[in-house]
Structures are given as structure tokens and as C-alpha cells.
Amino acid sequence: MKKIIKNGMIVTATDTYQADILIENEKVKAIGQGLSDVYAEVIDASGLYVFPGGIDPHTHMEMPFGGTVTKDDFETGTMAAAHGGTTTIIDFCLTEKGKTLKNALSTWHQKSKDKSVIDYGFHLQIVEANESVLEEIPVVIEEEGVTSFKVFMAYKNVLQADDETLYQTLTTAKKHGGLVMVHAENGDVIEHLTKEALRNGNTEPIYHALTRPPELEGEATGRAAKLTALADSQLYVVHVTCKEAVEQIAEARSKGFNVFGETCPQYLVLDQSYLDQPDFEGAKYVWSPPLRDKSNQEVFWNALKSGQLQTIGSDHCSFDFDGQKDLGKGDFTKIPNGGPFVEDRFSVLFSEGVKKGRISINQFVDMVSTQSAKLFGLFPRKGTIAPGADADIVLFDPNAERTISVDTHHLAVDYSALEGMKVTGEPVTVLSRGEYVVKDKEFVGKPGAGKFLKREKYNSDALQRQEETATGR
Ligand code: URP
Ligand code: ZN
Ligand code: ZN
């Protein structure tokens, strides 16, 4: 059914203005003053912001990891995401050595297709760059619309790839229009430090942070950036957590290299002291890279405001405290790494960023939606409100106050890492391609309604324009 959103304040990455939005056949059909259509349902958005749906470029739903499987699957995870104002996720599809990339994608399609309540895409892990994998990269770009590739520089003997793999992935991605993503930590040195800690009887959760110092994130980030420059390729650094890494990204960007960075809400509001709690409570805050000294938070706000970091991903990777995190009682290296953030990504950034005057409201939209759409081949279909775009829209009450808690969240996981945190601003109604997923804070969506998104190549529009200029068209 057609819909008209009236009286709301539309906010995109570039503009803030009052206008009506006509929605028809899943798309924004028109934007203007005094729109009317007798067949349309009218949604009154008085007093609300009207944002493009959030795009979370970093989730791990139903992912095998750390001897277990993440608690939220594509159903519970995307329901919670929708409540939080996110209408698209891009999830990490893990691959196995010796198996094809298409095989891994088919596993992820099975996990997601009848479950996701919002649209979704996949990034594909590259763990070894042998001939057949390198040959398959252009095939998945062209045929599957999977245009981003993740290389882990840490988790030795589990997910970690070597520098040869990273370099070959960068050169192949450059040639075929892919974007390479890295988890940037020096996994070899971390392996040494963790073994040493255990030998010394240091088994508590805090040692997770102490054995993964920021220097090792800075080193790996700088290495990945330099390999990107050498390959004349493009790089997106996921979950940046410290000044050392921000400096490497800023330096690469200042030299004109295509290096981009993401941080996550948890690094903006939590710090290393959370891991140092008694009774194994610290395990709730074990993820990688780890929480850092509080002084890094100011670095992030400045980097986000100045554009050195572009996006906010949740790195949602949830494990129950009881029955999953406790696999690491007596040995911090066995605590499954990850935390639950997909639901609160939007609100935390609005509350801590916009409400506290650290970023503008347009920058907020850019970070939670538009930049991810542009980098990951979804713009202008997603990431903005414009005629022709998918009608993924969030009506947001900027003054609603709420306390984050496991008692009220919509996730399956048994704790909230943000328990007790007060936030101002809350999604009220969320539309995915013009259909309600959340209406007046109630879930009304359908598992399986979300569609898999075949994405465009990295920067394909800009490449196209360059080509047109070069050929004089
Ligand atoms: O600890 C984390 N971040 N778990 C998810 C996997 C990853 O490194 O992104
Ligand atoms: Zn990671
Ligand atoms: Zn992650």
C-alpha cells in the first residue's frame, strides 16, 4: 500500500528539511510539500526526525567462533537491529580452507534466507589466496554481488591469514572492483603474549586486553595501509579501537591512499576497566581488539568529526554469559570473543554524538548509513532518502529517554554490555522497502521478508564517470 509520511523533519547526510515523502512499490516516489494521494496511508511524523534506515556494515549472525556459535541468528539479530533503526546489515561470511567461496556463500544464504526481517548482504572472508580462490573473487563479484573481502590479521591458527594472502587479495580486489577489509592486529605477537600470560598463571579476563596492546593494532593497521598503497588498492579497517590505529589511517589518507576506518559504539562509551571486574564479569567485555584506555574516546570523536574515520559498525557478535562466555573460566583465551551491539548502535551514536554536540545530525546519518552505502556498493539505492531510493526509513523521537537493559532488548543473548546506560533518542517506526518492520515501537515484521542484496563494485559510479570523461562521452 502507498504511504505518505507527513510533518517530519527529513535528515540526510547533507540536508535537514521539512517535507512529505510519498512511498510506492517499495521506493520513495516523491518528496515535496503538501503531497496527497487518496489511496495512501498517512503517517504523521510530527516532532520526529525522518532518517534513512541505518546500515550496519559489520555483524556476525549465527557464526561458529571460539568453540561455539554466536547466540543471535539472522532472525533475532535482525529483529533487534530493526528496533534499533537499522534496515540493512552486511554480515561476515566465513570460508574454509580447501572449499570454494561459493560453498561458503551458500551456507550463509541457508542461515539467512527465511530468517532475516531486513535486507542484508555478505562480506566474504579470504583465509588463503591460492589460485582457485583468486580466480573465484571476480566470479563472486560479478555473479553474486559480493564485493567486499575480509582478511583477518589476527586469531592465529583459527582465522588469521598471512601477508601474502592480504597482498594478493588487495591486488585482485583492485583489478576487479572489490573492497578489502582487515581485522588489524598482529596475531603472531598476540599468540606469543597470550602463551606467556598463561604460563605465568594470568588467566583472568583482563589479560585479554593486556595481551593485545594498542601498539599491535597500530602496527597491523600501518602494515595493511602500506600494502594497500603498494597494491594501489582500497582498504577498510574494521573496528578501530585506538589512537595508534587512527594515526596510521590518517597518515595513509593524508598521502591520498584509499584507506577507510570504522569504529564501534562500544569503543566510544566503554573502556578497559570493564574487563577488570570480579567474579568473571569482565568476560562480558571480551572482544577483539579489546577495550582501551578511556583517553582513546576523545581521539575517536575527533576522528569521526574530521572524517578520518567514516563509519560506525556494531561488530555484533553475541555470546551468552551463561554457557558460552564461561567456556573461558580459568583461561581467558577460551572466552568467545564478541559482544552484542546491533540494537543500540544508532541510539548510542545519536545520544553520545548528536545530543552531546560532538557531531552534527548530518554527520550522524553519514556514519550510521550513507558512508556504508557508498563504500559497499549500495548507494543511492540505500543510505539516503531520495526519489528512486528504497523506502528504508526510520521515524525517530529525538527526546525519548530510555535505559538500555537485557530486560528490554530484543536480542536472544542473556546480557547487555551497555546495561544501565541512559540514552536520549529512540526509533519509533521503521520501514523496510516501504513496509512496517517496527510500528510504534512494536515489532510487526516478518522473518524472511528481508532480501539478499547484490551489491555494486567498489566506487563503480566514480569509475564510470572517470571512464566517461576519458572517452569524452
Ligand atoms: O571479538 C570480536 N570482534 N568478535 C567478532 C570477530 C571479529 O574479530 O570481528
Ligand atoms: Zn575482527
Ligand atoms: Zn567483527
Short mmCIF file of C-alpha atoms and ligand atoms in Angstrom, two decimals:
data_model
loop_
_atom_site.label_atom_id
_atom_site.label_comp_id
_atom_site.label_asym_id
_atom_site.label_seq_id
_atom_site.Cartn_x
_atom_site.Cartn_y
_atom_site.Cartn_z
CA MET A 1 0.00 0.00 0.00
CA LYS A 2 1.12 3.56 -0.70
CA LYS A 3 2.16 5.65 2.26
CA ILE A 4 2.78 9.36 2.84
CA ILE A 5 4.96 10.46 5.74
CA LYS A 6 3.87 13.95 6.75
CA ASN A 7 5.15 16.69 9.07
CA GLY A 8 8.52 15.06 9.80
CA MET A 9 11.99 16.59 9.61
CA ILE A 10 13.93 14.74 6.91
CA VAL A 11 17.60 14.37 7.68
CA THR A 12 20.16 13.01 5.21
CA ALA A 13 23.95 13.15 5.23
CA THR A 14 23.73 16.55 3.54
CA ASP A 15 20.35 18.16 4.30
CA THR A 16 17.80 18.81 7.03
CA TYR A 17 14.38 19.98 5.88
CA GLN A 18 10.65 19.58 6.44
CA ALA A 19 8.79 17.81 3.61
CA ASP A 20 6.39 14.96 2.88
CA ILE A 21 7.50 11.62 1.45
CA LEU A 22 5.33 9.54 -0.87
CA ILE A 23 6.16 5.82 -0.84
CA GLU A 24 5.00 3.47 -3.56
CA ASN A 25 6.15 -0.01 -4.65
CA GLU A 26 8.91 -0.24 -2.04
CA LYS A 27 10.51 3.04 -3.18
CA VAL A 28 10.45 6.72 -2.36
CA LYS A 29 8.31 8.04 -5.18
CA ALA A 30 8.31 11.75 -4.41
CA ILE A 31 9.42 14.28 -1.81
CA GLY A 32 7.70 17.63 -1.58
CA GLN A 33 5.38 20.00 0.24
CA GLY A 34 1.72 19.11 0.70
CA LEU A 35 1.82 15.73 -1.05
CA SER A 36 -1.52 13.92 -1.16
CA ASP A 37 -2.88 10.69 -2.58
CA VAL A 38 -6.32 9.36 -1.67
CA TYR A 39 -5.05 5.79 -1.78
CA ALA A 40 -2.14 6.39 0.56
CA GLU A 41 -1.95 5.70 4.29
CA VAL A 42 -0.82 8.89 6.03
CA ILE A 43 1.85 8.53 8.73
CA ASP A 44 2.10 11.57 10.96
CA ALA A 45 5.74 12.23 11.86
CA SER A 46 5.19 15.48 13.80
CA GLY A 47 8.07 16.07 16.19
CA LEU A 48 10.10 13.21 14.70
CA TYR A 49 13.22 13.03 12.61
CA VAL A 50 12.93 11.05 9.39
CA PHE A 51 16.24 9.28 8.78
CA PRO A 52 17.34 6.87 6.05
CA GLY A 53 17.45 3.36 7.53
CA GLY A 54 20.68 2.52 9.27
CA ILE A 55 23.22 0.30 7.53
CA ASP A 56 25.32 -1.82 9.84
CA PRO A 57 28.38 -2.89 7.87
CA HIS A 58 29.68 -5.34 10.49
CA THR A 59 27.69 -8.21 12.03
CA HIS A 60 28.28 -11.87 12.84
CA MET A 61 24.96 -13.73 12.96
CA GLU A 62 24.92 -17.47 13.73
CA MET A 63 28.66 -17.61 13.27
CA PRO A 64 30.77 -20.51 14.54
CA PHE A 65 33.57 -18.99 16.62
CA GLY A 66 35.55 -19.73 19.78
CA GLY A 67 34.24 -23.28 20.11
CA THR A 68 30.61 -22.23 19.96
CA VAL A 69 28.15 -20.34 17.71
CA THR A 70 27.04 -16.73 18.17
CA LYS A 71 23.75 -16.54 20.03
CA ASP A 72 21.82 -14.22 17.73
CA ASP A 73 20.89 -15.62 14.37
CA PHE A 74 19.52 -13.78 11.35
CA GLU A 75 16.05 -13.70 12.92
CA THR A 76 16.70 -12.44 16.44
CA GLY A 77 19.65 -10.33 15.32
CA THR A 78 17.79 -8.51 12.56
CA MET A 79 14.65 -8.04 14.69
CA ALA A 80 16.79 -6.29 17.28
CA ALA A 81 18.61 -4.36 14.55
CA ALA A 82 15.28 -3.10 13.20
CA HIS A 83 14.13 -1.98 16.65
CA GLY A 84 17.36 -0.02 16.80
CA GLY A 85 16.83 1.75 13.46
CA THR A 86 18.93 -0.49 11.23
CA THR A 87 17.34 -1.68 7.98
CA THR A 88 20.36 -3.30 6.34
CA ILE A 89 23.16 -5.44 7.73
CA ILE A 90 26.25 -6.70 5.96
CA ASP A 91 27.30 -9.92 7.67
CA PHE A 92 30.65 -11.70 7.57
CA CYS A 93 30.57 -14.99 5.70
CA LEU A 94 33.37 -17.26 6.91
CA THR A 95 35.17 -19.52 4.47
CA GLU A 96 37.01 -22.80 4.94
CA LYS A 97 40.42 -23.67 3.53
CA GLY A 98 40.06 -26.07 0.62
CA LYS A 99 36.42 -25.19 -0.08
CA THR A 100 35.10 -22.77 -2.68
CA LEU A 101 33.90 -19.24 -1.93
CA LYS A 102 30.52 -20.13 -3.43
CA ASN A 103 30.26 -23.02 -1.00
CA ALA A 104 30.69 -20.59 1.93
CA LEU A 105 28.14 -18.19 0.42
CA SER A 106 25.61 -20.97 0.06
CA THR A 107 25.99 -21.80 3.79
CA TRP A 108 25.33 -18.15 4.66
CA HIS A 109 22.34 -17.99 2.32
CA GLN A 110 20.89 -21.01 4.12
CA LYS A 111 21.31 -19.33 7.50
CA SER A 112 19.68 -16.07 6.42
CA LYS A 113 17.06 -16.52 3.74
CA ASP A 114 13.97 -17.46 5.72
CA LYS A 115 15.00 -15.54 8.79
CA SER A 116 16.16 -12.02 8.10
CA VAL A 117 13.49 -9.36 8.70
CA ILE A 118 15.55 -6.66 6.94
CA ASP A 119 17.73 -6.59 3.83
CA TYR A 120 21.23 -7.96 4.08
CA GLY A 121 24.45 -8.56 2.21
CA PHE A 122 27.63 -10.55 2.85
CA HIS A 123 31.32 -9.78 3.08
CA LEU A 124 33.44 -12.80 2.26
CA GLN A 125 36.44 -13.91 4.30
CA ILE A 126 39.65 -14.71 2.44
CA VAL A 127 41.80 -17.03 4.51
CA GLU A 128 44.23 -18.26 1.82
CA ALA A 129 44.87 -16.73 -1.57
CA ASN A 130 45.54 -19.81 -3.66
CA GLU A 131 44.96 -19.87 -7.40
CA SER A 132 41.39 -21.09 -7.26
CA VAL A 133 40.36 -18.54 -4.61
CA LEU A 134 41.93 -15.70 -6.59
CA GLU A 135 40.12 -16.87 -9.69
CA GLU A 136 36.83 -17.05 -7.85
CA ILE A 137 36.97 -13.49 -6.46
CA PRO A 138 35.89 -11.83 -9.76
CA VAL A 139 33.22 -14.51 -10.18
CA VAL A 140 31.57 -13.76 -6.82
CA ILE A 141 31.82 -10.03 -7.53
CA GLU A 142 30.07 -10.39 -10.90
CA GLU A 143 27.66 -13.23 -10.22
CA GLU A 144 26.89 -12.99 -6.51
CA GLY A 145 27.13 -9.24 -5.89
CA VAL A 146 29.57 -9.87 -3.06
CA THR A 147 32.08 -7.06 -3.46
CA SER A 148 33.97 -6.85 -0.16
CA PHE A 149 36.56 -9.27 1.20
CA LYS A 150 37.77 -9.62 4.76
CA VAL A 151 41.25 -10.66 5.81
CA PHE A 152 41.96 -11.37 9.47
CA MET A 153 45.48 -10.38 10.55
CA ALA A 154 44.85 -11.97 13.97
CA TYR A 155 43.32 -15.12 15.57
CA LYS A 156 46.37 -17.24 14.76
CA ASN A 157 45.61 -20.85 13.78
CA VAL A 158 41.90 -20.02 13.52
CA LEU A 159 41.02 -17.20 11.10
CA GLN A 160 44.38 -15.48 10.55
CA ALA A 161 45.75 -15.10 7.03
CA ASP A 162 49.33 -14.19 6.13
CA ASP A 163 50.61 -11.02 4.46
CA GLU A 164 50.95 -12.75 1.09
CA THR A 165 47.23 -13.51 1.22
CA LEU A 166 46.44 -9.93 2.20
CA TYR A 167 48.59 -8.51 -0.59
CA GLN A 168 47.15 -10.80 -3.24
CA THR A 169 43.62 -10.05 -2.07
CA LEU A 170 44.39 -6.33 -2.37
CA THR A 171 45.75 -6.62 -5.91
CA THR A 172 42.89 -8.87 -7.03
CA ALA A 173 40.29 -6.58 -5.47
CA LYS A 174 41.85 -3.59 -7.17
CA LYS A 175 41.61 -5.28 -10.56
CA HIS A 176 38.01 -6.35 -10.20
CA GLY A 177 36.36 -3.64 -8.08
CA GLY A 178 36.38 -5.17 -4.61
CA LEU A 179 36.98 -3.51 -1.26
CA VAL A 180 39.35 -5.29 1.13
CA MET A 181 38.58 -5.21 4.84
CA VAL A 182 41.03 -6.07 7.60
CA HIS A 183 40.85 -7.01 11.24
CA ALA A 184 44.13 -5.31 12.07
CA GLU A 185 46.05 -6.80 14.99
CA ASN A 186 49.41 -8.56 14.93
CA GLY A 187 48.22 -12.12 15.57
CA ASP A 188 51.69 -13.66 15.83
CA VAL A 189 52.84 -11.42 18.66
CA ILE A 190 49.46 -11.73 20.40
CA GLU A 191 49.89 -15.51 20.28
CA HIS A 192 53.27 -15.16 22.00
CA LEU A 193 51.94 -12.77 24.67
CA THR A 194 48.91 -14.91 25.48
CA LYS A 195 51.02 -18.06 25.89
CA GLU A 196 53.36 -16.13 28.17
CA ALA A 197 50.46 -14.83 30.28
CA LEU A 198 49.05 -18.33 30.76
CA ARG A 199 52.50 -19.69 31.64
CA ASN A 200 52.66 -17.04 34.36
CA GLY A 201 49.25 -18.09 35.72
CA ASN A 202 47.48 -14.96 34.43
CA THR A 203 44.10 -16.37 33.44
CA GLU A 204 41.54 -13.63 34.23
CA PRO A 205 39.57 -11.70 31.54
CA ILE A 206 41.68 -8.55 31.98
CA TYR A 207 44.62 -10.42 30.44
CA HIS A 208 42.69 -10.49 27.19
CA ALA A 209 43.27 -6.73 26.97
CA LEU A 210 46.78 -6.81 28.39
CA THR A 211 47.99 -9.34 25.81
CA ARG A 212 46.61 -7.36 22.87
CA PRO A 213 48.22 -3.93 23.39
CA PRO A 214 47.32 -1.00 21.11
CA GLU A 215 50.82 -1.00 19.57
CA LEU A 216 49.93 -4.30 17.90
CA GLU A 217 46.79 -2.81 16.39
CA GLY A 218 48.70 0.27 15.23
CA GLU A 219 51.43 -1.91 13.70
CA ALA A 220 48.98 -4.12 11.79
CA THR A 221 46.92 -1.13 10.63
CA GLY A 222 50.05 0.60 9.30
CA ARG A 223 51.21 -2.63 7.61
CA ALA A 224 47.84 -3.12 5.90
CA ALA A 225 47.76 0.53 4.82
CA LYS A 226 51.27 0.29 3.33
CA LEU A 227 50.42 -2.91 1.46
CA THR A 228 47.32 -1.13 0.14
CA ALA A 229 49.48 1.73 -1.12
CA LEU A 230 51.88 -0.72 -2.75
CA ALA A 231 48.98 -2.52 -4.45
CA ASP A 232 47.34 0.82 -5.32
CA SER A 233 44.19 -0.74 -3.90
CA GLN A 234 41.47 0.11 -1.38
CA LEU A 235 41.17 -0.82 2.28
CA TYR A 236 38.54 -0.62 5.02
CA VAL A 237 39.82 -1.18 8.56
CA VAL A 238 37.10 -2.68 10.76
CA HIS A 239 36.63 -1.94 14.46
CA VAL A 240 39.39 0.62 15.01
CA THR A 241 39.95 0.93 18.77
CA CYS A 242 42.95 3.13 19.49
CA LYS A 243 44.94 6.26 18.74
CA GLU A 244 47.79 4.18 17.28
CA ALA A 245 45.49 2.82 14.55
CA VAL A 246 43.71 6.13 13.89
CA GLU A 247 47.11 7.75 13.31
CA GLN A 248 48.03 5.14 10.69
CA ILE A 249 44.74 5.62 8.85
CA ALA A 250 45.07 9.41 8.96
CA GLU A 251 48.62 9.22 7.64
CA ALA A 252 47.62 6.97 4.73
CA ARG A 253 44.69 9.24 3.88
CA SER A 254 46.87 12.35 4.05
CA LYS A 255 49.02 10.75 1.32
CA GLY A 256 45.92 10.21 -0.82
CA PHE A 257 45.52 6.45 -0.33
CA ASN A 258 42.06 4.88 -0.28
CA VAL A 259 42.07 3.78 3.34
CA PHE A 260 38.87 3.96 5.38
CA GLY A 261 38.10 3.23 9.03
CA GLU A 262 35.20 2.07 11.13
CA THR A 263 34.79 2.25 14.86
CA CYS A 264 32.01 0.80 17.02
CA PRO A 265 29.75 2.19 19.76
CA GLN A 266 31.42 0.06 22.44
CA TYR A 267 34.76 1.81 21.94
CA LEU A 268 33.08 5.20 22.31
CA VAL A 269 31.45 4.50 25.67
CA LEU A 270 33.27 1.62 27.42
CA ASP A 271 36.92 1.21 28.39
CA GLN A 272 39.45 -1.39 29.51
CA SER A 273 38.46 -1.18 33.19
CA TYR A 274 35.27 -3.13 32.35
CA LEU A 275 37.38 -6.26 31.84
CA ASP A 276 38.83 -5.93 35.31
CA GLN A 277 35.71 -6.85 37.28
CA PRO A 278 35.42 -9.62 39.87
CA ASP A 279 33.55 -12.93 39.51
CA PHE A 280 34.36 -13.31 35.83
CA GLU A 281 32.06 -10.34 34.98
CA GLY A 282 34.89 -8.98 32.83
CA ALA A 283 34.21 -11.79 30.34
CA LYS A 284 31.11 -9.90 29.16
CA TYR A 285 33.51 -7.30 27.72
CA VAL A 286 35.91 -9.64 25.97
CA TRP A 287 36.12 -8.95 22.24
CA SER A 288 38.89 -8.10 19.83
CA PRO A 289 40.53 -5.72 19.53
CA PRO A 290 39.92 -5.13 23.23
CA LEU A 291 38.50 -2.11 25.03
CA ARG A 292 41.19 0.51 25.53
CA ASP A 293 42.14 3.26 27.91
CA LYS A 294 39.39 5.90 28.15
CA SER A 295 41.66 8.57 26.62
CA ASN A 296 41.08 6.96 23.20
CA GLN A 297 37.42 8.01 23.20
CA GLU A 298 38.28 11.67 22.57
CA VAL A 299 40.53 10.58 19.70
CA PHE A 300 37.57 8.79 18.11
CA TRP A 301 35.17 11.69 18.39
CA ASN A 302 37.74 13.94 16.74
CA ALA A 303 38.48 11.37 14.02
CA LEU A 304 34.78 10.89 13.31
CA LYS A 305 34.09 14.60 13.23
CA SER A 306 37.02 15.35 10.96
CA GLY A 307 36.26 12.43 8.63
CA GLN A 308 39.39 10.34 9.36
CA LEU A 309 37.01 7.54 10.40
CA GLN A 310 33.95 7.13 8.20
CA THR A 311 31.55 4.58 9.65
CA ILE A 312 30.07 3.08 12.79
CA GLY A 313 29.63 -0.69 12.68
CA SER A 314 28.31 -2.71 15.58
CA ASP A 315 30.61 -5.78 15.30
CA HIS A 316 27.59 -7.58 16.76
CA CYS A 317 28.93 -10.99 17.81
CA SER A 318 26.88 -12.13 20.78
CA PHE A 319 27.55 -14.94 23.22
CA ASP A 320 25.58 -15.75 26.35
CA PHE A 321 27.34 -15.09 29.62
CA ASP A 322 25.99 -18.38 30.96
CA GLY A 323 27.01 -21.32 28.85
CA GLN A 324 29.20 -19.53 26.29
CA LYS A 325 31.44 -16.84 27.81
CA ASP A 326 32.05 -19.21 30.72
CA LEU A 327 33.95 -21.59 28.41
CA GLY A 328 36.86 -19.34 29.37
CA LYS A 329 36.64 -19.59 33.16
CA GLY A 330 40.20 -20.22 34.29
CA ASP A 331 41.64 -19.43 30.82
CA PHE A 332 40.85 -16.06 29.21
CA THR A 333 41.96 -17.33 25.78
CA LYS A 334 38.91 -19.62 25.71
CA ILE A 335 36.35 -16.84 26.28
CA PRO A 336 34.49 -16.50 22.96
CA ASN A 337 35.37 -13.07 21.56
CA GLY A 338 32.46 -10.74 20.85
CA GLY A 339 29.67 -8.60 22.23
CA PRO A 340 26.04 -7.59 21.48
CA PHE A 341 25.64 -4.14 19.88
CA VAL A 342 23.45 -4.30 16.77
CA GLU A 343 20.38 -2.88 18.55
CA ASP A 344 21.99 0.12 20.19
CA ARG A 345 24.45 1.32 17.51
CA PHE A 346 22.08 4.02 16.23
CA SER A 347 20.87 5.29 19.61
CA VAL A 348 24.28 5.37 21.26
CA LEU A 349 25.75 7.44 18.43
CA PHE A 350 22.79 9.81 18.42
CA SER A 351 22.76 10.21 22.19
CA GLU A 352 26.51 10.48 22.76
CA GLY A 353 27.30 12.18 19.48
CA VAL A 354 24.48 14.47 18.36
CA LYS A 355 22.86 15.20 21.72
CA LYS A 356 26.21 15.96 23.33
CA GLY A 357 27.23 18.25 20.45
CA ARG A 358 30.19 16.13 19.31
CA ILE A 359 28.93 15.57 15.75
CA SER A 360 26.23 17.17 13.63
CA ILE A 361 22.99 15.38 12.87
CA ASN A 362 24.00 15.09 9.19
CA GLN A 363 27.33 13.56 10.17
CA PHE A 364 25.36 11.10 12.31
CA VAL A 365 23.35 9.96 9.26
CA ASP A 366 26.54 9.77 7.21
CA MET A 367 28.21 7.49 9.78
CA VAL A 368 25.30 5.16 10.54
CA SER A 369 24.04 4.85 6.99
CA THR A 370 25.29 6.83 3.99
CA GLN A 371 29.03 6.11 4.10
CA SER A 372 28.45 2.37 4.36
CA ALA A 373 26.07 2.52 1.39
CA LYS A 374 28.71 4.34 -0.66
CA LEU A 375 31.66 2.16 0.31
CA PHE A 376 29.84 -1.13 -0.01
CA GLY A 377 28.02 -0.59 -3.30
CA LEU A 378 24.50 0.18 -2.07
CA PHE A 379 24.24 3.91 -2.82
CA PRO A 380 21.89 5.55 -3.85
CA ARG A 381 19.51 2.60 -3.52
CA LYS A 382 20.17 2.69 0.22
CA GLY A 383 21.77 5.21 2.57
CA THR A 384 19.66 8.23 1.68
CA ILE A 385 16.10 9.49 1.26
CA ALA A 386 15.61 10.46 -2.37
CA PRO A 387 13.19 9.67 -5.20
CA GLY A 388 14.02 6.21 -6.50
CA ALA A 389 15.74 5.03 -3.31
CA ASP A 390 14.40 2.06 -1.35
CA ALA A 391 11.92 3.32 1.24
CA ASP A 392 14.04 2.24 4.21
CA ILE A 393 13.03 4.90 6.68
CA VAL A 394 13.31 5.47 10.43
CA LEU A 395 10.96 7.80 12.32
CA PHE A 396 12.99 8.81 15.32
CA ASP A 397 11.95 10.58 18.51
CA PRO A 398 14.96 12.71 19.49
CA ASN A 399 13.70 13.34 23.01
CA ALA A 400 12.62 9.85 24.13
CA GLU A 401 14.67 8.65 27.07
CA ARG A 402 15.47 5.02 27.65
CA THR A 403 17.74 2.88 29.78
CA ILE A 404 19.47 0.06 27.92
CA SER A 405 18.92 -3.30 29.57
CA VAL A 406 18.81 -7.02 28.94
CA ASP A 407 15.24 -6.86 30.31
CA THR A 408 14.04 -4.73 27.41
CA HIS A 409 16.34 -5.51 24.50
CA HIS A 410 15.12 -7.66 21.61
CA LEU A 411 18.20 -9.83 21.29
CA ALA A 412 18.41 -13.52 22.22
CA VAL A 413 21.62 -13.06 24.19
CA ASP A 414 21.41 -13.15 28.01
CA TYR A 415 23.16 -9.87 28.90
CA SER A 416 23.68 -6.32 27.69
CA ALA A 417 27.20 -4.90 27.67
CA LEU A 418 25.56 -1.45 27.98
CA GLU A 419 23.34 -2.40 30.94
CA GLY A 420 22.03 0.71 32.73
CA MET A 421 23.24 3.21 30.16
CA LYS A 422 20.78 6.06 29.61
CA VAL A 423 20.26 7.19 26.03
CA THR A 424 18.21 10.00 24.56
CA GLY A 425 16.59 9.38 21.19
CA GLU A 426 14.76 6.27 20.03
CA PRO A 427 13.38 4.80 16.78
CA VAL A 428 9.59 4.75 16.89
CA THR A 429 8.64 3.36 13.49
CA VAL A 430 10.86 1.61 10.97
CA LEU A 431 10.05 0.85 7.34
CA SER A 432 11.94 -1.60 5.16
CA ARG A 433 11.23 -1.06 1.46
CA GLY A 434 8.02 0.72 2.44
CA GLU A 435 6.68 -1.99 4.78
CA TYR A 436 6.48 -1.65 8.54
CA VAL A 437 9.00 -3.70 10.46
CA VAL A 438 8.53 -1.75 13.68
CA LYS A 439 5.36 0.28 14.23
CA ASP A 440 5.06 2.48 17.32
CA LYS A 441 7.92 0.51 18.91
CA GLU A 442 6.19 -2.86 18.30
CA PHE A 443 7.71 -5.47 16.02
CA VAL A 444 5.38 -6.16 13.08
CA GLY A 445 7.88 -7.52 10.54
CA LYS A 446 8.22 -11.00 9.08
CA PRO A 447 11.15 -13.41 9.15
CA GLY A 448 12.20 -13.96 5.56
CA ALA A 449 10.93 -10.55 4.38
CA GLY A 450 14.50 -9.24 4.15
CA LYS A 451 16.12 -9.65 0.74
CA PHE A 452 19.70 -10.54 -0.08
CA LEU A 453 21.40 -7.51 -1.67
CA LYS A 454 23.65 -7.96 -4.64
CA ARG A 455 25.99 -5.01 -4.30
CA GLU A 456 27.81 -2.86 -6.84
CA LYS A 457 31.56 -2.89 -7.23
CA TYR A 458 33.68 -0.57 -5.10
CA ASN A 459 33.29 3.01 -6.28
CA SER A 460 31.81 1.83 -9.55
CA ASP A 461 29.97 5.12 -10.15
CA ALA A 462 33.13 7.16 -9.82
CA LEU A 463 34.98 4.70 -12.04
CA GLN A 464 32.20 5.01 -14.61
CA ARG A 465 32.39 8.81 -14.53
CA GLN A 466 36.16 8.70 -14.97
CA GLU A 467 35.72 6.45 -17.96
CA GLU A 468 33.09 8.75 -19.49
CA THR A 469 35.36 11.76 -19.06
CA ALA A 470 38.27 9.88 -20.56
CA THR A 471 36.25 8.81 -23.59
CA GLY A 472 34.61 12.23 -23.98
CA ARG A 473 31.02 10.92 -23.61
O1 URP B 1 35.70 -10.04 19.15
C1 URP B 1 35.17 -9.88 18.07
N1 URP B 1 35.27 -8.71 17.48
N2 URP B 1 34.49 -10.89 17.51
C2 URP B 1 33.99 -10.94 16.19
C3 URP B 1 35.03 -11.29 15.19
C4 URP B 1 35.82 -10.08 14.81
O2 URP B 1 37.01 -10.02 15.10
O3 URP B 1 35.27 -9.16 14.20
ZN ZN B 2 37.59 -8.54 13.96
ZN ZN B 3 33.63 -8.48 13.76
#
